[in-house]
Amino acid sequence: MNPAIDPRLIARLSTEFTSLGEQLNVLGRDLRTLHTQVLAEFPGTATGTTEKIDVQGAIPQDNPQSDPVTPIAMTGAVAEQGIPPWTAPAYGPVPPPSGWSRPSVPVPEMAGGQGTSYPPVAGPVPPIPGRGQATVPPMGMPAGQMYPGSTPAWPGWTAPGGQQPMPSLSQQRRVVAGRPVRAPWWQREGVISRVLAVAGVAVTLIGVVMLLVLAAQAGFFGPVPRVVAGAVFSGALVAVGARVFAKAGGRVGGIALAATGIAGGYLDVVAMTTLYKWLDPVVGYVMAFGIAAGGVALAMRWRSQGLAVLVLAGAAVLAPFVTTELALLGFLIVLQIAALPVHLVRDWPWLHVVRTLPAVLTTLVAVVGIALDSGTRAERFEVFAAAIVIAVAGLAGAVLSGRLRANDVTASLSFGAATVPMLAAPLLFSGRVAPTVASGVFAAVLLLVAVVPWLPKLGAAARIPGHLAVVSALAGAVALFEACVGAVEVQTLPSALFVVAMGFLAVAGQQRSRFAAALGAAFGGLGALSFLFRADPGTLAAQPEAEAHLGLSTALSAVFLLAALVVAAWTARRLGLLDRESDATGLSVFAGIGGLYAVTTLTVSLGVATGSGDGFLAGHGIATVVWMVAATAALLFGLRRLARRSQQAKVALVAGLILTGAALAKLFLFDLATLSGLLRAGAFLVVGVLLLVVGTRYARVFAEMDSRTRSA
């Protein structure tokens, strides 16, 4: 067989003529490539001899009626080259694969002759000796792709003249078609129909609300006709929606009609319970739960998240227009609970948002309203109970979804929103015990959920994802802060915050958790702000202010501040925050400033706490000595590290010198004017001795360095 003509290309050409207009450009490329291959094999025959090409056997013929095994005489330039005549192999007819056939198509002549119709081509092309098995691709499969049972016809085949085989259809389309132009959103399929369907749901539900509420206010009809009409209308919409959904193209319309009917029935029950008082609230909640659960079940059956979202959103948004009583919270919570089982089967993230936000926002409004209006005790406990149920339902939904889909961040964020009413619940109570207990218990539960992934056996059983643990820890930290504020007085609040900060930092260092370290740093920062509020520099400098505000509580806070700095340094080392010398130096300077301020507050507070008139002065004298001791330690540390770590040593020396100057300034400007004779003398003696020690050591180190430099 002539190796210059690819039978697969001939077969694809027969298929291209049956394609639509979108493949005309590709067809032209195929024809040009085939023409080039023929010219490369038979030079000089671009014009002149007219040949017919058989698609099935790729046999050049002078007469379409001639026997396919008859040798073909070659003339002209072909004969001069000494190419022997070619005889088509006598293959029998190849039976087509079952269930597939190709229509007879005319194949145009290569050099301008008449087109000839040939029978359909089916089945594999006979193998060429030494060249493998060639297979005609099925109808619609682009060239160059392999399908089961096919093998490459010409491994490493290259056309004469250095030409490469014909590229696959997908490659040609990438070159010819280019990047498709994306239609505007309003021209995309189904967009306008969905917009119209949502608008129809909204308008129809508004009409149902008008029937139930505005007609009652205007005195039209009676309560019974209004309720019955709403129920009948809702049921009819659901029935019609089911019929429309079953028809071709009726998915959007069926979902819209069913959602309108189910939400309308839900609003009808809300009106019977709150507006007309025909149903006990418990009975009304049960009926509403049944309607909402039925709507969600229908959405699961139809595999439509849109139906579930429309049912819950329509009922939740329009329910406040039917009633504003506290019973509304119950109906919104019913919607939240009714959609919980869906997350065991479907991955519907928008359902988390729609079932959670209405109950959360309405409960927050109720909390603020009762806090400002001083509602009754029963109303306070009802709203508090609603906040608890919303938080529990949010946690249940997040855990159920997280166990099956670890990347469902929407469930965790929805749970975070569900905790907000519970975090605002302390506003409902005027005392301190109830809010503190509520916040403390809530914080304990949330922090327990956050640490579950760190417990090997319990974490493997619960399978709580990391983002849910983060959200739970953040909400638990807020609740713990509320508990701290409610449990302690203003004087001891810094101590409580520093203790909590140490707890978070210790856990962060143990588990190497940067998020826990961030929470610890946040509590430490809040504790430092409250500590500065109690012991600001003006209070430390003025004796009357110090005696009025400082005492054992501030001394204890200073001790906890020092302890928190030590734990923070350990945690930073465990987390690798001190690996770089520059980071370690900066954090050391920051911690040193905080530690010196804490020591100064500690000494002054202890002096004031003694009750002696000279306690304040004695505390400041001790603080000056401590400053100078710290400066001496920094200078000695810098001198020892000067040869090994120059950056760290230079920072330590600079800090020691600055602190030495500050100690001397305090000694001459403050202590000299305020301290009594003995305290003043003691401070001057200690500071002077330390200066001598540091000066001597400083001179020796630089003298040794100078001698080593000269000897080198």
XYZ file of C-alpha atoms in Angstrom:
712
model
C 0.000 0.000 0.000
C 1.242 3.485 -0.785
C 2.594 4.846 2.507
C 2.100 8.463 1.471
C -1.690 8.330 1.700
C -3.133 7.843 5.152
C -6.309 5.654 5.067
C -7.424 7.227 8.336
C -7.296 10.639 6.717
C -9.423 9.399 3.812
C -11.938 7.939 6.260
C -12.076 11.161 8.228
C -12.628 13.135 5.028
C -15.682 11.025 4.310
C -16.982 11.888 7.779
C -16.203 15.603 7.518
C -18.606 16.024 4.586
C -21.466 14.963 6.835
C -20.619 17.465 9.569
C -22.196 20.846 10.158
C -20.863 24.186 9.016
C -18.756 24.608 12.156
C -16.196 22.084 10.763
C -15.714 23.671 7.342
C -12.405 25.297 8.306
C -11.061 21.982 9.629
C -12.179 20.224 6.443
C -10.245 22.708 4.339
C -7.064 22.028 6.319
C -7.525 18.263 5.851
C -7.951 18.644 2.069
C -4.883 20.848 1.764
C -2.795 18.394 3.801
C -3.943 15.417 1.711
C -3.201 17.300 -1.505
C 0.319 18.064 -0.252
C 0.940 14.413 0.619
C -0.164 13.232 -2.857
C 2.049 15.796 -4.562
C 4.993 14.762 -2.402
C 4.638 11.112 -3.544
C 3.973 11.821 -7.251
C 5.992 14.879 -8.283
C 4.824 16.531 -11.423
C 1.233 15.283 -11.234
C -0.297 18.396 -9.781
C -2.240 18.653 -13.029
C -3.034 16.209 -15.689
C -3.887 12.658 -14.679
C -7.222 12.233 -13.002
C -7.608 9.468 -10.453
C -10.382 8.106 -8.371
C -9.843 7.182 -4.737
C -11.668 4.351 -3.059
C -12.384 5.139 0.576
C -12.530 1.526 1.700
C -9.298 0.328 0.210
C -7.616 3.649 -0.670
C -7.114 2.245 -4.262
C -6.341 4.645 -7.145
C -8.533 3.706 -10.096
C -9.017 4.919 -13.664
C -12.479 3.448 -13.769
C -14.719 3.089 -10.724
C -16.143 -0.133 -12.251
C -12.770 -1.838 -12.629
C -11.652 -4.681 -10.462
C -9.928 -3.432 -7.315
C -7.149 -5.989 -7.709
C -6.213 -4.860 -11.242
C -2.761 -3.321 -11.426
C -2.706 0.341 -12.305
C -0.306 1.502 -14.965
C 1.625 4.590 -13.987
C 2.720 7.093 -16.593
C 4.560 10.314 -16.792
C 6.940 11.318 -14.092
C 5.908 8.390 -11.944
C 6.918 5.839 -14.558
C 10.194 7.601 -15.172
C 11.135 7.200 -11.530
C 10.922 3.445 -11.855
C 8.170 2.964 -9.327
C 6.629 -0.473 -9.926
C 2.899 -0.785 -10.422
C 0.907 -1.202 -7.230
C -1.693 -3.875 -6.803
C -4.409 -3.516 -4.218
C -4.439 -6.389 -1.752
C -7.365 -8.722 -2.196
C -9.126 -8.236 1.098
C -12.612 -9.370 1.478
C -15.390 -7.148 2.690
C -15.030 -6.121 6.326
C -18.229 -6.542 8.304
C -19.213 -3.333 10.100
C -19.452 -3.313 13.893
C -22.888 -4.053 15.273
C -25.103 -1.032 15.763
C -23.029 1.331 13.640
C -22.967 2.295 9.990
C -21.861 5.207 7.900
C -23.858 6.605 4.990
C -22.490 6.646 1.503
C -20.900 9.999 0.818
C -19.338 11.457 -2.327
C -15.584 11.869 -2.143
C -14.286 14.675 -4.337
C -11.484 14.039 -6.747
C -8.021 15.165 -5.719
C -7.045 16.893 -8.942
C -10.266 18.321 -10.208
C -12.089 15.234 -11.485
C -15.673 14.141 -10.950
C -16.761 13.103 -7.477
C -17.665 9.456 -6.970
C -19.941 7.852 -4.364
C -18.588 4.868 -2.520
C -20.117 2.486 -0.046
C -19.939 3.229 3.679
C -16.683 2.507 5.421
C -16.918 0.403 8.568
C -14.700 -1.724 10.698
C -10.923 -1.807 10.881
C -8.749 -1.080 7.892
C -6.710 -4.167 6.866
C -3.239 -4.237 8.354
C -0.336 -3.076 6.309
C 2.583 -5.493 6.353
C 5.123 -4.297 8.863
C 3.116 -1.262 9.856
C 0.617 -2.427 12.466
C -3.166 -2.316 12.666
C -5.069 0.695 11.339
C -8.523 1.343 12.668
C -11.153 3.747 11.430
C -12.420 5.815 14.358
C -16.143 5.642 15.108
C -18.494 8.327 13.938
C -18.023 11.547 15.950
C -14.660 10.615 17.547
C -11.949 13.183 16.670
C -8.958 11.891 14.779
C -5.867 11.138 16.787
C -7.772 9.708 19.769
C -7.563 6.003 20.608
C -10.499 3.923 21.620
C -10.671 0.428 23.126
C -9.318 -2.211 20.785
C -7.387 0.180 18.535
C -3.633 0.376 18.053
C -1.494 2.946 16.258
C -1.433 2.234 12.538
C 1.956 3.736 11.781
C 4.266 3.992 14.806
C 6.685 6.818 14.165
C 5.158 7.436 10.703
C 6.367 10.507 8.858
C 5.097 11.664 5.513
C 7.536 12.006 2.619
C 9.243 15.336 2.464
C 9.550 15.630 6.237
C 5.869 16.316 6.796
C 4.306 15.159 10.054
C 1.038 13.214 10.360
C -2.202 15.138 10.398
C -2.839 16.718 13.821
C -5.842 15.523 15.758
C -9.166 17.275 15.428
C -9.019 18.633 18.970
C -5.655 20.274 18.217
C -7.029 21.762 15.019
C -10.038 23.136 16.860
C -7.784 24.781 19.410
C -5.941 26.508 16.600
C -8.891 27.388 14.373
C -11.776 28.010 16.736
C -9.876 30.022 19.331
C -11.318 31.035 22.673
C -15.122 30.948 22.728
C -16.942 34.169 23.463
C -18.926 33.938 26.682
C -22.472 35.157 26.395
C -23.772 37.806 28.817
C -25.425 36.443 31.942
C -28.919 37.421 30.850
C -28.500 35.475 27.592
C -27.373 32.231 29.229
C -29.699 29.309 29.273
C -32.083 29.249 32.199
C -31.071 32.546 33.827
C -34.106 34.569 32.857
C -36.447 31.693 33.671
C -34.953 31.359 37.158
C -35.183 35.089 37.787
C -38.809 35.133 36.726
C -39.533 32.060 38.856
C -38.016 33.626 41.988
C -39.903 36.834 41.348
C -43.115 34.837 40.942
C -42.506 33.053 44.247
C -41.937 36.350 46.063
C -44.973 38.078 44.599
C -47.270 35.121 45.216
C -46.160 34.735 48.834
C -46.692 38.452 49.391
C -50.199 37.948 48.104
C -50.708 35.123 50.609
C -49.539 37.394 53.438
C -51.928 40.103 52.273
C -54.722 37.564 52.269
C -53.944 36.486 55.821
C -53.071 39.832 57.416
C -54.225 42.837 55.412
C -57.596 41.325 54.654
C -58.069 40.725 58.378
C -57.153 44.319 59.184
C -59.544 45.641 56.535
C -62.342 43.317 57.638
C -62.623 41.483 54.313
C -63.952 37.950 54.512
C -63.832 36.076 57.747
C -60.940 34.308 59.479
C -62.100 30.908 58.335
C -62.428 31.779 54.621
C -59.039 33.458 54.662
C -57.268 30.510 56.250
C -59.096 27.926 54.152
C -58.436 29.869 50.958
C -54.739 30.098 51.806
C -54.508 26.368 52.548
C -56.391 25.367 49.380
C -54.368 27.735 47.245
C -51.091 26.403 48.695
C -52.079 22.791 48.154
C -53.123 23.508 44.579
C -49.779 25.154 43.871
C -47.896 22.124 45.160
C -50.015 19.746 43.073
C -49.621 21.812 39.914
C -45.890 22.140 40.587
C -45.530 18.367 40.788
C -47.306 17.935 37.441
C -45.252 20.658 35.782
C -42.008 19.230 37.152
C -42.769 15.840 35.614
C -43.007 17.326 32.108
C -40.098 18.120 29.798
C -38.618 21.535 30.538
C -40.782 21.997 33.599
C -38.106 21.776 36.286
C -37.831 25.510 36.948
C -41.566 26.125 36.893
C -42.338 23.064 39.001
C -39.812 24.058 41.661
C -41.160 27.610 41.813
C -44.786 26.494 42.127
C -44.024 23.865 44.765
C -41.877 26.253 46.802
C -44.625 28.873 46.749
C -47.247 26.393 47.871
C -45.165 24.934 50.721
C -44.085 28.344 52.030
C -47.688 29.567 51.776
C -48.894 26.613 53.836
C -46.235 27.363 56.456
C -47.379 30.976 56.700
C -50.951 29.757 57.019
C -49.996 27.745 60.112
C -48.138 30.748 61.553
C -51.277 32.854 61.139
C -53.519 30.215 62.752
C -51.172 29.983 65.747
C -50.263 33.619 66.414
C -52.786 35.792 64.590
C -56.033 33.906 65.156
C -54.981 31.859 68.235
C -56.702 28.741 66.916
C -53.773 26.459 67.684
C -51.721 25.985 70.790
C -48.076 27.043 70.122
C -46.831 23.485 70.571
C -49.397 22.167 68.071
C -48.548 24.981 65.691
C -44.834 24.178 65.923
C -45.510 20.514 65.183
C -47.654 21.321 62.138
C -45.104 23.836 60.874
C -42.332 21.285 61.322
C -44.302 18.769 59.279
C -44.804 21.236 56.422
C -41.175 22.341 56.426
C -39.924 18.756 56.621
C -42.202 17.783 53.746
C -40.840 20.608 51.629
C -37.261 19.633 52.389
C -38.051 15.975 51.627
C -39.530 16.977 48.273
C -36.395 19.015 47.551
C -34.232 15.994 48.326
C -36.358 13.820 46.075
C -36.118 16.297 43.233
C -32.420 16.903 43.990
C -33.040 20.637 44.079
C -31.232 22.870 46.532
C -33.178 25.768 45.059
C -36.490 24.296 46.212
C -35.268 23.907 49.796
C -33.776 27.398 49.810
C -36.928 28.988 48.385
C -39.152 27.207 50.921
C -37.074 28.249 53.932
C -36.271 31.741 52.693
C -39.861 32.512 51.699
C -41.299 31.343 55.004
C -38.574 33.010 57.101
C -38.640 36.382 55.344
C -42.434 36.774 55.322
C -43.207 35.240 58.729
C -42.362 38.500 60.580
C -45.041 40.243 58.508
C -47.593 37.794 59.879
C -46.589 38.114 63.553
C -44.005 39.855 65.722
C -44.641 37.862 68.884
C -41.920 35.817 70.546
C -43.584 32.751 69.049
C -41.971 33.861 65.795
C -38.621 32.679 67.205
C -40.069 29.197 67.585
C -41.253 29.067 63.976
C -37.869 30.203 62.679
C -36.091 27.643 64.854
C -38.434 24.989 63.439
C -37.197 25.898 59.969
C -33.604 25.603 61.165
C -34.156 22.169 62.682
C -36.285 20.789 59.827
C -33.419 21.224 57.360
C -30.814 19.480 59.530
C -31.164 15.939 58.090
C -30.462 17.199 54.588
C -26.774 17.602 55.387
C -26.445 13.871 55.927
C -27.277 13.269 52.269
C -26.744 16.411 50.217
C -23.935 18.924 49.964
C -26.065 22.064 49.917
C -24.010 24.921 51.401
C -26.615 27.626 50.803
C -29.051 25.716 52.956
C -26.774 26.266 55.973
C -27.031 30.015 55.506
C -30.761 30.182 54.794
C -31.788 28.007 57.731
C -29.495 29.798 60.232
C -29.482 33.540 59.537
C -33.216 34.290 59.959
C -33.344 32.733 63.433
C -30.053 34.388 64.441
C -31.039 37.893 63.339
C -34.511 37.697 64.864
C -33.136 36.438 68.185
C -30.542 39.215 68.275
C -33.268 41.793 67.726
C -35.255 40.213 70.566
C -32.212 40.258 72.896
C -31.511 43.935 72.235
C -35.187 44.856 72.529
C -35.599 43.104 75.880
C -32.308 44.524 77.184
C -33.437 48.066 76.346
C -37.114 47.653 77.268
C -36.712 45.530 80.418
C -39.023 42.706 79.399
C -40.616 40.292 81.789
C -38.750 37.421 83.375
C -40.627 34.882 81.230
C -39.708 36.732 78.038
C -36.056 36.839 79.047
C -35.926 33.115 79.622
C -37.788 32.428 76.361
C -35.258 34.407 74.362
C -32.402 32.807 76.308
C -33.785 29.353 75.537
C -34.125 30.298 71.860
C -30.462 31.350 71.805
C -29.421 28.007 73.310
C -31.464 25.992 70.793
C -30.085 27.998 67.855
C -26.510 27.387 69.003
C -27.125 23.663 69.528
C -28.807 23.309 66.119
C -25.949 25.176 64.472
C -23.380 22.941 66.143
C -25.306 19.814 65.132
C -25.481 20.907 61.506
C -21.773 21.771 61.416
C -20.734 18.463 62.999
C -22.996 16.389 60.735
C -21.739 18.125 57.623
C -18.103 18.146 58.761
C -18.042 14.407 59.375
C -19.027 13.741 55.762
C -17.449 16.736 53.997
C -14.321 18.030 55.676
C -14.103 21.033 53.320
C -17.591 22.397 54.097
C -16.488 25.781 55.433
C -19.987 27.235 55.050
C -21.284 24.930 57.788
C -18.605 26.152 60.199
C -19.275 29.797 59.392
C -22.995 29.230 59.879
C -22.247 27.699 63.271
C -20.202 30.779 64.124
C -23.222 32.927 63.288
C -25.439 30.650 65.403
C -23.276 31.340 68.481
C -23.825 35.109 68.308
C -27.238 35.145 70.097
C -25.768 33.071 72.913
C -22.818 35.433 73.197
C -25.266 38.339 73.441
C -27.506 36.529 75.952
C -25.786 38.020 79.073
C -27.510 41.297 78.176
C -30.801 39.653 79.166
C -29.859 39.489 82.866
C -29.149 42.320 85.250
C -27.159 40.393 87.861
C -23.678 38.942 87.584
C -24.120 35.327 88.572
C -26.461 34.175 85.794
C -24.550 35.814 82.908
C -21.235 34.551 84.279
C -22.479 30.989 84.646
C -24.066 31.021 81.191
C -20.943 32.424 79.540
C -18.662 30.056 81.442
C -20.636 26.940 80.516
C -20.921 28.047 76.911
C -17.168 28.736 76.773
C -16.403 25.317 78.241
C -18.546 23.557 75.629
C -17.073 25.497 72.730
C -13.483 25.032 73.866
C -14.121 21.327 74.367
C -15.291 21.092 70.753
C -12.152 22.957 69.707
C -9.744 20.592 71.496
C -11.472 17.373 70.377
C -9.262 17.060 67.232
C -6.194 17.002 69.522
C -7.510 13.987 71.460
C -6.499 10.893 69.446
C -9.381 8.519 70.077
C -12.123 11.097 70.509
C -10.903 13.091 67.519
C -10.918 10.018 65.284
C -14.480 9.227 66.338
C -15.840 12.786 66.055
C -13.961 13.752 62.836
C -14.355 17.458 63.505
C -12.668 19.448 60.706
C -10.051 22.041 61.489
C -12.078 25.064 60.388
C -14.919 24.064 62.720
C -12.425 23.784 65.598
C -11.106 27.262 64.774
C -14.591 28.806 64.730
C -15.506 27.041 67.959
C -12.286 28.176 69.658
C -12.842 31.775 68.594
C -16.423 31.821 69.875
C -15.315 30.046 73.049
C -12.630 32.666 73.636
C -15.218 35.438 73.379
C -17.494 33.611 75.834
C -14.549 33.081 78.198
C -13.758 36.798 78.098
C -17.362 37.548 79.016
C -17.094 35.104 81.914
C -13.890 36.787 83.113
C -15.461 40.231 82.987
C -18.510 39.039 84.887
C -16.671 36.952 87.478
C -14.028 39.371 88.774
C -13.770 42.974 89.850
C -11.996 45.679 87.912
C -8.943 45.422 90.164
C -8.445 41.715 89.518
C -9.475 41.660 85.853
C -5.846 41.921 84.593
C -4.882 38.915 86.700
C -7.750 36.842 85.284
C -6.881 37.802 81.717
C -3.206 36.997 82.240
C -4.110 33.579 83.644
C -6.283 32.824 80.607
C -3.500 34.064 78.329
C -1.034 31.689 79.989
C -3.451 28.814 79.480
C -3.810 29.481 75.762
C -0.063 30.023 75.360
C 0.730 26.802 77.179
C -1.636 24.856 74.926
C -0.139 26.575 71.887
C 3.367 25.576 72.909
C 2.352 22.012 73.668
C 0.408 21.488 70.419
C 2.464 23.935 68.346
C -0.701 25.784 67.377
C -0.272 29.322 66.136
C -3.998 29.970 66.347
C -4.009 29.135 70.065
C -0.942 31.357 70.442
C -2.831 34.185 68.734
C -5.727 33.761 71.184
C -3.260 33.809 74.081
C -1.630 36.942 72.707
C -5.057 38.573 72.385
C -5.913 37.839 76.010
C -2.449 39.020 77.034
C -2.955 42.260 75.136
C -6.348 42.833 76.793
C -4.774 42.101 80.173
C -1.948 44.543 79.469
C -4.432 47.277 78.529
C -6.443 46.755 81.702
C -3.194 46.634 83.706
C -2.062 49.966 82.233
C -5.485 51.395 82.994
C -4.958 50.564 86.681
C -1.232 51.304 86.902
C -0.403 53.958 84.334
C 2.901 55.905 84.516
C 1.167 58.906 86.108
C -0.154 56.734 88.932
C 3.288 55.220 89.522
C 4.960 58.639 89.675
C 2.508 60.429 92.028
C 2.335 59.198 95.627
C -1.327 60.189 96.250
C -2.486 58.459 93.083
C -0.395 55.383 93.828
C -1.738 55.078 97.363
C -5.310 55.434 96.020
C -5.140 52.885 93.202
C -2.220 50.534 93.804
C -2.089 47.625 96.203
C -1.974 43.866 96.382
C -4.234 43.454 93.355
C -1.870 45.405 91.085
C 1.113 43.576 92.594
C -0.543 40.250 91.811
C -1.312 41.438 88.290
C 2.358 42.390 87.832
C 3.428 38.903 88.945
C 1.022 37.284 86.461
C 2.301 39.607 83.753
C 5.872 38.439 84.385
C 4.730 34.812 84.345
C 2.821 35.375 81.085
C 5.958 36.841 79.493
C 7.959 33.762 80.511
C 5.329 31.387 79.063
C 5.140 33.513 75.908
C 8.917 33.219 75.432
C 8.718 29.420 75.794
C 5.832 29.228 73.336
C 7.633 31.435 70.832
C 10.635 29.118 70.954
C 8.412 26.050 70.475
C 6.701 27.653 67.493
C 9.983 28.608 65.860
C 9.419 32.348 66.211
C 12.908 32.813 67.684
C 14.804 30.949 64.982
C 15.859 34.114 63.213
C 18.198 36.320 65.170
C 16.393 39.531 64.231
C 13.030 38.191 65.419
C 14.506 36.904 68.651
C 16.155 40.256 69.303
C 13.010 42.270 68.661
C 10.843 40.059 70.870
C 13.466 40.157 73.606
C 13.481 43.949 73.626
C 9.679 44.048 73.755
C 9.558 41.506 76.571
C 12.300 43.341 78.464
C 10.382 46.625 78.423
C 7.212 44.911 79.620
C 9.088 43.032 82.310
C 10.757 46.178 83.675
C 7.424 47.990 83.820
C 5.890 45.017 85.622
C 8.768 44.921 88.139
C 8.459 48.647 88.789
C 4.716 48.305 89.372
C 5.333 45.297 91.614
C 7.845 47.072 93.857
C 5.789 50.263 94.125
C 2.535 48.340 94.723
C 4.149 46.226 97.443
C 5.539 49.355 99.074
C 2.107 50.994 99.047
C 0.465 47.782 100.294
C 2.616 47.854 103.452
C 0.689 50.885 104.611
C 3.852 52.745 105.613
C 4.355 56.344 104.644
C 7.739 55.516 103.177
C 6.473 52.445 101.307
C 5.992 54.355 98.075
C 9.519 55.782 98.271
C 11.056 52.445 99.172
C 9.358 50.842 96.220
C 10.808 53.412 93.838
C 14.282 52.993 95.332
C 14.124 49.244 94.787
C 12.818 49.840 91.264
C 15.855 51.986 90.437
C 18.189 49.275 91.673
C 16.308 46.690 89.580
C 16.663 48.895 86.515
C 20.397 49.115 87.012
C 20.670 45.358 87.609
C 18.848 44.731 84.359
C 21.106 47.188 82.543
C 24.158 45.451 83.959
C 22.870 42.035 82.870
C 22.196 43.328 79.345
C 25.661 44.842 79.046
C 27.407 41.736 80.324
C 25.359 39.564 77.982
C 26.259 41.775 75.031
C 29.945 41.786 75.896
C 29.998 37.983 76.157
C 28.269 37.535 72.773
C 30.153 40.274 70.998
C 32.601 37.921 69.286
C 30.034 35.269 68.274
C 26.749 37.012 67.452
C 27.413 40.583 66.599
C 23.808 41.631 65.920
C 22.441 40.209 69.173
C 25.400 41.588 71.109
C 25.017 45.072 69.641
C 21.306 45.188 70.455
C 21.976 44.009 74.013
C 24.709 46.621 74.467
C 22.526 49.392 73.089
C 19.613 48.332 75.295
C 21.880 48.102 78.349
C 23.308 51.547 77.746
C 19.857 53.063 77.232
C 18.590 51.399 80.390
C 21.651 52.606 82.279
C 20.913 56.152 81.179
C 17.270 55.749 82.220
C 18.307 54.426 85.652
C 20.688 57.330 86.155
C 18.052 59.835 85.021
C 15.540 58.361 87.472
C 18.150 58.343 90.215
C 19.005 62.037 89.842
C 15.680 63.482 88.703
C 13.174 61.496 90.768
C 14.850 59.543 93.577
C 17.133 62.372 94.657
C 14.129 64.650 95.150
C 11.702 62.218 96.742
C 13.613 59.515 98.606
C 14.607 59.894 102.241
C 18.238 59.920 103.374
C 18.860 56.205 103.946
C 16.970 55.039 100.870
C 18.650 57.663 98.747
C 22.103 56.629 99.953
C 21.404 52.958 99.392
C 20.182 53.557 95.846
C 23.236 55.652 94.981
C 25.610 53.056 96.457
C 24.122 50.092 94.603
C 23.889 51.937 91.294
C 27.453 53.222 91.656
C 28.882 49.759 92.350
C 27.066 48.284 89.366
C 28.378 51.059 87.155
C 31.931 50.313 88.288
C 31.507 46.616 87.571
C 30.098 47.249 84.130
C 32.694 49.869 83.276
C 35.558 47.600 84.294
C 34.221 44.690 82.322
C 33.529 46.903 79.326
C 37.143 48.178 79.300
C 38.634 44.690 79.675
C 36.622 43.228 76.795
C 37.575 45.941 74.345
C 41.208 45.857 75.485
C 41.343 42.115 74.811
C 39.774 42.607 71.408
C 42.314 45.313 70.575
C 45.265 43.097 71.610
C 43.954 40.190 69.511
C 43.600 42.506 66.546
C 47.169 43.738 66.857
C 48.596 40.224 67.242
C 46.707 39.076 64.146
